[in-house]
Coordinates of N, CA, C and O in Angstrom, one line a residue:
M973 N 106.3 105.4 120.7 CA 105.7 106.5 121.3 C 106.8 107.7 121.6 O 106.3 108.7 121.6
M974 N 107.7 107.4 121.9 CA 108.8 108.4 122.6 C 109.0 109.3 121.3 O 109.2 110.4 121.4
I975 N 109.3 108.4 120.2 CA 109.8 109.2 118.9 C 108.5 110.0 118.4 O 109.0 111.1 118.2
E976 N 107.4 109.6 118.6 CA 106.3 110.6 118.2 C 106.3 111.8 118.9 O 106.3 112.9 118.3
A977 N 106.4 111.7 120.5 CA 106.7 112.8 121.1 C 107.6 113.9 120.8 O 107.6 115.0 120.7
L978 N 108.8 113.1 120.6 CA 110.0 113.9 120.0 C 109.7 114.7 118.9 O 110.1 116.0 118.6
F979 N 109.0 114.0 118.0 CA 108.7 114.9 116.6 C 107.7 115.9 116.9 O 107.6 116.9 116.3
R980 N 106.7 115.8 117.7 CA 105.7 116.8 118.2 C 106.4 117.8 118.8 O 106.1 119.2 118.6
L981 N 107.3 117.5 119.6 CA 108.1 118.6 120.4 C 109.2 119.6 119.4 O 108.9 120.6 119.3
W982 N 109.7 118.7 118.4 CA 110.4 119.5 117.4 C 109.6 120.4 116.6 O 109.8 121.5 116.3
D983 N 108.3 119.9 116.2 CA 107.5 120.7 115.3 C 107.1 122.2 116.2 O 106.8 123.0 115.6
K984 N 107.0 122.1 117.6 CA 106.7 123.0 118.4 C 107.9 124.0 118.4 O 107.7 125.2 118.4
V985 N 109.0 123.5 118.8 CA 110.1 124.2 119.0 C 110.6 124.9 117.6 O 111.2 125.9 117.7
C986 N 110.6 124.4 116.7 CA 111.0 124.7 115.4 C 110.0 124.9 114.3 O 109.9 124.2 113.4
P987 N 108.9 125.6 114.4 CA 107.6 125.7 113.5 C 108.0 125.9 112.2 O 107.2 125.6 111.1
D988 N 109.0 126.9 111.9 CA 109.3 127.5 110.9 C 110.4 126.5 110.0 O 110.8 126.7 108.8
K989 N 111.0 125.5 110.7 CA 112.2 124.6 110.0 C 111.3 123.7 109.2 O 110.4 123.1 109.5
P990 N 111.6 123.6 107.8 CA 111.2 122.6 107.0 C 111.3 120.9 107.6 O 112.5 120.8 108.1
V991 N 110.4 120.2 107.7 CA 110.4 119.1 108.3 C 110.2 118.1 107.0 O 109.6 118.1 106.1
Q992 N 111.2 117.0 107.2 CA 111.1 116.0 106.2 C 109.4 115.2 106.1 O 108.9 115.1 107.2
R993 N 109.1 115.0 105.1 CA 107.5 114.4 105.0 C 107.6 113.1 105.9 O 108.5 112.3 105.7
R994 N 106.4 113.0 106.6 CA 106.4 112.0 107.5 C 105.0 111.3 107.1 O 104.1 111.9 106.8
G995 N 105.0 110.0 107.1 CA 103.8 109.3 106.7 C 104.1 108.3 105.6 O 104.9 108.5 104.7
C996 N 103.3 107.4 105.4 CA 103.5 106.3 104.5 C 103.3 106.9 102.9 O 102.4 107.8 102.7
L997 N 104.1 106.6 102.1 CA 103.9 107.0 100.7 C 103.1 106.3 99.9 O 102.7 106.6 98.7
G998 N 102.8 105.1 100.3 CA 101.9 104.1 99.5 C 102.6 103.3 98.2 O 102.2 103.2 97.4
C999 N 104.2 103.6 98.4 CA 104.8 103.2 97.3 C 105.0 101.6 97.2 O 105.3 101.0 96.1
G1000 N 104.6 100.8 98.2 CA 104.7 99.2 98.0 C 106.5 98.6 98.3 O 106.4 97.6 98.2
T1001 N 107.1 99.5 98.5 CA 108.6 99.0 98.6 C 108.8 98.1 99.8 O 109.2 97.0 99.7
C1002 N 108.2 98.3 101.0 CA 108.1 97.4 102.1 C 107.3 96.4 101.9 O 108.0 95.2 102.3
C1003 N 106.3 96.1 101.1 CA 105.6 94.8 101.0 C 106.4 94.2 99.8 O 106.5 92.9 100.0
E1004 N 107.3 94.7 98.9 CA 108.1 94.0 98.1 C 109.3 93.4 98.9 O 109.6 92.3 98.5
H1005 N 109.6 94.2 99.6 CA 111.1 93.8 100.5 C 110.7 92.6 101.5 O 111.6 91.8 101.7
F1006 N 109.7 92.7 102.4 CA 109.4 92.0 103.4 C 108.5 91.1 103.3 O 107.8 90.1 103.9
G1007 N 107.5 90.8 102.2 CA 106.5 90.1 101.9 C 106.6 88.6 102.0 O 105.8 87.8 102.3
G1008 N 108.0 88.1 101.8 CA 108.1 86.8 102.0 C 108.7 86.4 103.3 O 109.1 85.2 103.5
Y1009 N 108.6 87.1 104.4 CA 109.2 87.1 105.7 C 108.4 87.3 106.7 O 108.8 88.2 107.7
L1010 N 107.0 87.0 106.4 CA 106.1 87.5 107.4 C 105.2 86.0 108.2 O 105.2 85.2 107.4
H1011 N 104.7 86.4 109.3 CA 104.0 85.3 110.1 C 102.6 85.7 110.3 O 102.2 87.0 110.3
A1012 N 101.8 84.8 110.3 CA 100.3 85.3 110.6 C 100.1 84.9 112.0 O 100.6 84.3 112.7
S1013 N 99.5 86.1 112.6 CA 98.9 85.9 113.9 C 97.7 85.2 114.3 O 97.0 84.5 113.1
D1014 N 97.6 84.6 115.5 CA 96.3 83.6 115.5 C 95.1 84.4 115.4 O 94.0 83.9 114.7
A1015 N 95.1 85.8 115.5 CA 94.0 86.7 115.1 C 93.7 86.6 113.5 O 92.6 86.8 113.2
D1016 N 94.9 86.7 112.8 CA 94.7 86.8 111.5 C 93.9 85.6 111.0 O 93.1 85.5 110.1
L1017 N 94.5 84.4 111.3 CA 94.0 82.9 111.1 C 92.5 83.0 111.4 O 91.7 82.4 110.5
E1018 N 92.4 83.3 112.5 CA 90.7 83.4 112.8 C 89.9 84.3 112.1 O 88.9 84.0 111.7
R1019 N 90.5 85.4 111.9 CA 89.8 86.5 110.9 C 89.6 85.8 109.3 O 88.3 85.7 108.9
W1020 N 90.6 85.1 109.0 CA 90.0 84.5 107.6 C 89.7 83.5 107.7 O 88.9 83.2 106.7
R1021 N 89.3 82.8 108.8 CA 88.3 81.4 109.1 C 87.2 81.9 108.9 O 86.2 81.3 108.2
Q1022 N 86.7 82.7 109.6 CA 85.6 83.4 109.9 C 85.1 84.0 108.5 O 83.8 83.9 108.0
L1023 N 85.9 84.6 107.8 CA 85.5 84.9 106.5 C 85.4 84.1 105.3 O 85.2 84.5 104.2
G1024 N 86.0 83.1 105.6 CA 85.8 82.0 104.5 C 87.1 82.0 103.6 O 86.7 81.7 102.4
R1025 N 88.0 82.9 103.8 CA 89.2 83.0 102.9 C 90.3 81.7 103.1 O 91.3 81.9 103.2
Q1026 N 89.8 80.6 102.5 CA 90.4 79.5 102.4 C 91.6 79.8 101.3 O 92.8 79.2 101.6
D1027 N 91.6 80.7 100.4 CA 92.9 81.0 99.6 C 93.9 81.5 100.5 O 95.3 81.2 100.2
L1028 N 93.6 82.6 101.4 CA 94.7 83.0 102.4 C 95.1 81.9 103.3 O 96.4 82.0 103.4
L1029 N 94.3 81.3 103.9 CA 94.7 80.1 104.8 C 95.6 79.1 104.2 O 96.5 78.7 104.8
E1030 N 95.3 78.7 102.8 CA 96.3 77.8 102.2 C 97.6 78.4 101.8 O 98.4 77.4 101.6
M1031 N 97.8 79.7 102.2 CA 99.2 80.2 101.9 C 99.9 80.4 103.2 O 101.0 81.1 103.0
V1032 N 99.4 79.7 104.3 CA 100.1 79.8 105.6 C 100.6 78.3 105.8 O 99.8 77.3 105.7
N1033 N 102.0 78.3 106.1 CA 102.4 76.8 106.3 C 102.2 76.4 107.9 O 102.0 77.3 108.7
S1034 N 103.0 75.3 108.4 CA 102.5 75.0 109.4 C 103.4 75.7 110.5 O 103.2 75.7 111.6
L1035 N 104.4 76.5 110.1 CA 105.2 77.4 111.2 C 104.7 78.8 111.2 O 105.2 79.5 111.9
G1036 N 103.7 79.0 110.4 CA 103.0 80.4 110.4 C 103.4 81.3 109.4 O 102.9 82.3 109.5
W1037 N 104.3 80.9 108.5 CA 104.9 81.8 107.7 C 103.7 82.0 106.4 O 103.0 81.0 106.3
I1038 N 103.5 83.4 106.1 CA 102.6 83.3 105.3 C 103.1 83.7 103.8 O 104.4 84.0 103.6
W1039 N 102.0 83.7 102.9 CA 102.4 83.8 101.3 C 103.3 82.7 100.9 O 104.4 82.8 100.2
V1040 N 103.1 81.5 101.5 CA 103.8 80.3 100.9 C 103.1 79.7 99.7 O 101.9 79.4 99.9
D1041 N 103.7 79.4 98.8 CA 103.3 78.6 97.7 C 102.6 77.1 98.0 O 103.4 76.4 98.6
P1042 N 101.3 77.1 98.0 CA 100.9 75.8 98.4 C 101.1 74.4 97.8 O 101.4 73.2 98.5
K1043 N 101.7 74.6 96.7 CA 102.1 73.5 95.8 C 103.6 73.4 96.0 O 103.9 72.1 96.1
E1044 N 104.1 74.2 96.2 CA 105.6 74.1 96.3 C 106.2 74.2 97.6 O 107.4 73.6 98.1
N1045 N 105.3 74.5 98.6 CA 105.7 74.8 100.0 C 106.9 75.6 100.5 O 107.5 75.4 101.1
R1046 N 107.1 76.7 99.3 CA 108.0 77.9 99.5 C 107.4 79.1 99.8 O 106.5 79.4 98.8
R1047 N 108.2 79.9 100.4 CA 107.8 81.1 100.6 C 108.1 82.2 99.1 O 109.2 81.8 98.7
G1048 N 107.1 83.0 99.2 CA 107.5 83.8 97.9 C 108.3 85.0 98.3 O 108.6 85.3 99.4
G1049 N 108.7 85.6 97.2 CA 109.7 86.8 97.6 C 109.3 88.2 97.8 O 109.6 88.8 98.5
R1050 N 107.6 88.4 97.5 CA 107.2 89.5 97.8 C 105.6 89.3 98.0 O 105.2 88.0 97.9
C1051 N 105.0 90.0 98.7 CA 103.6 90.0 98.8 C 102.7 89.8 97.5 O 102.8 90.6 96.7
P1052 N 102.0 88.5 97.5 CA 101.2 88.3 96.2 C 100.0 89.3 96.0 O 99.6 89.2 94.9
F1053 N 99.7 90.1 96.9 CA 98.6 90.8 97.0 C 99.0 92.5 96.7 O 98.0 93.2 97.0
L1054 N 100.3 92.7 96.5 CA 100.5 93.9 96.1 C 100.6 94.1 94.6 O 100.8 93.4 94.1
K1055 N 99.5 95.1 94.3 CA 99.3 95.5 93.2 C 99.8 96.9 92.8 O 99.5 97.9 93.5
R1056 N 100.7 97.0 91.6 CA 101.2 98.1 91.4 C 100.3 99.2 90.5 O 99.5 98.6 89.8
I1057 N 100.1 100.2 90.9 CA 99.3 101.4 90.3 C 100.3 102.1 89.2 O 99.6 102.0 87.9
D1058 N 101.2 102.2 89.7 CA 102.5 103.0 88.8 C 103.6 102.9 89.2 O 103.8 101.9 90.4
G1059 N 104.6 103.6 88.7 CA 106.1 103.3 89.2 C 106.1 103.8 91.0 O 107.1 103.4 91.7
E1060 N 105.4 104.7 91.3 CA 105.1 105.3 92.6 C 104.3 104.7 93.6 O 104.7 105.0 94.7
K1061 N 103.1 104.2 93.1 CA 102.1 104.0 93.8 C 101.9 102.2 93.8 O 101.9 101.6 92.9
A1062 N 101.1 101.9 95.1 CA 100.8 100.3 95.0 C 99.6 100.2 95.9 O 99.2 101.3 96.6
H1063 N 98.9 99.2 95.8 CA 97.7 98.9 96.2 C 97.6 97.4 97.0 O 98.2 96.5 96.6
C1064 N 97.2 97.5 98.1 CA 97.0 96.0 98.9 C 95.8 95.5 98.4 O 94.6 96.0 98.7
A1065 N 95.5 94.4 97.6 CA 94.3 93.9 97.4 C 93.6 93.3 98.4 O 92.3 92.9 98.2
I1066 N 94.1 93.1 99.5 CA 93.4 92.6 100.9 C 93.4 93.5 101.9 O 93.5 93.3 103.2
H1067 N 93.6 94.9 101.7 CA 93.7 95.7 102.7 C 93.0 95.8 103.9 O 93.3 95.7 105.0
D1068 N 91.7 95.4 103.7 CA 90.7 95.3 104.9 C 90.9 94.1 105.8 O 90.5 94.1 106.9
I1069 N 91.6 92.9 105.4 CA 91.8 91.7 106.0 C 93.2 91.4 106.1 O 93.5 90.4 106.4
K1070 N 94.2 92.5 105.7 CA 95.6 92.1 105.7 C 96.2 91.8 107.1 O 95.4 92.0 108.1
P1071 N 97.2 91.1 107.0 CA 97.8 90.5 108.4 C 98.1 91.6 109.3 O 98.5 92.6 108.7
D1072 N 98.0 91.2 110.5 CA 98.4 92.3 111.6 C 99.8 92.8 111.4 O 100.1 94.0 111.7
I1073 N 100.5 92.0 111.1 CA 102.0 92.4 110.8 C 102.3 93.5 109.8 O 102.9 94.5 110.1
C1074 N 101.5 93.3 108.9 CA 101.5 94.5 107.9 C 100.7 95.9 108.6 O 101.2 96.8 108.2
R1075 N 99.7 95.5 109.1 CA 98.9 96.7 109.8 C 99.8 97.4 110.6 O 99.6 98.8 110.8
E1076 N 100.8 96.8 111.5 CA 101.5 97.5 112.4 C 102.9 97.9 111.7 O 103.5 98.5 112.7
Y1077 N 103.2 97.6 110.9 CA 104.5 98.1 110.1 C 104.5 99.4 109.8 O 103.4 99.9 109.5
P1078 N 105.7 100.1 110.0 CA 106.8 99.9 110.7 C 106.5 99.9 112.1 O 106.1 100.9 112.7
S1079 N 107.1 98.8 112.9 CA 106.9 98.8 114.3 C 108.1 99.5 115.1 O 108.9 100.2 114.4
L1080 N 108.0 99.7 116.4 CA 109.0 100.3 117.3 C 110.4 99.5 116.9 O 111.4 100.2 117.0
D1081 N 110.2 98.3 116.4 CA 111.5 97.6 116.1 C 112.3 98.4 114.9 O 113.4 98.2 115.0
H1082 N 111.6 99.1 114.2 CA 112.2 99.7 113.0 C 112.2 101.2 113.5 O 112.4 102.0 112.2
G1083 N 111.9 101.6 114.7 CA 111.9 102.9 115.0 C 110.9 103.8 114.1 O 111.1 104.9 113.9
R1084 N 109.8 103.0 113.7 CA 108.7 103.6 113.1 C 109.2 104.1 111.8 O 108.6 105.1 111.2
H1085 N 110.1 103.8 111.1 CA 110.8 104.1 109.9 C 110.7 102.9 108.9 O 110.9 101.9 109.2
C1086 N 110.3 103.3 107.6 CA 110.0 102.3 106.6 C 111.3 102.1 106.0 O 112.6 102.8 106.4
V1087 N 111.4 101.2 104.9 CA 112.5 100.8 104.4 C 113.2 102.2 103.5 O 114.3 101.9 103.6
R1088 N 112.3 102.9 103.3 CA 113.0 104.3 102.4 C 113.4 105.1 103.7 O 113.8 106.3 103.3
G1089 N 113.4 104.7 104.7 CA 113.6 106.0 105.9 C 112.9 106.9 106.3 O 113.2 107.8 106.9
I1090 N 111.6 106.6 105.9 CA 110.5 107.8 106.4 C 109.8 107.4 107.5 O 109.4 106.3 107.8
Y1091 N 109.9 108.5 108.3 CA 109.2 108.2 109.6 C 107.8 108.0 109.3 O 106.9 108.8 109.0
I1092 N 107.1 106.9 110.1 CA 105.6 106.8 109.8 C 105.2 106.8 111.2 O 105.3 105.8 112.0
P1093 N 104.1 107.9 111.7 CA 103.9 107.5 113.1 C 102.7 106.4 113.2 O 102.5 105.6 112.3
R1094 N 102.2 106.2 114.4 CA 101.4 105.2 114.7 C 100.3 104.7 113.7 O 99.7 103.7 113.7
E1095 N 99.6 105.8 113.0 CA 98.6 105.5 112.4 C 99.1 104.5 110.9 O 100.2 104.3 110.8
R1096 N 98.1 104.0 110.7 CA 98.2 102.9 109.8 C 98.7 103.4 108.4 O 98.9 104.5 108.1
S1097 N 99.6 102.4 107.6 CA 100.0 102.7 106.3 C 98.8 103.0 105.2 O 97.7 102.8 105.4
T1098 N 99.1 103.9 104.4 CA 98.1 104.2 103.2 C 98.1 103.3 102.1 O 97.4 103.8 101.1
I1099 N 98.8 102.2 102.3 CA 98.6 101.2 101.1 C 97.3 100.7 101.1 O 97.1 99.8 102.0
H1100 N 96.3 101.1 100.4 CA 95.0 100.7 100.6 C 94.6 99.7 99.3 O 95.0 99.7 98.3

């Protein structure tokens, strides 16, 4: 929140200064890098149960790790629901029901900066 306030202040103090583009590029790089290192929240599990998404529930192991291969019980390297549109754009095949951790990325833990170093304000990512 503080960083967003600082960016707004900077924009007011230096309105003519070119500003690095802020906001998700929808490139999918974060999903490729972190897709195998995510946990489901209790809310995710409940949402998927209510929607009858057994396919998603089967990809959660007993420790809460998601995108685990149910046959081999191993985490994948990237999100299996990331679909490449082209070299620069990607699409989340489960955008409307994607995990909370994906919705909240990048968090304050990351300084609201994605893997590519782009500042992304509190609004959700654009990978739809």
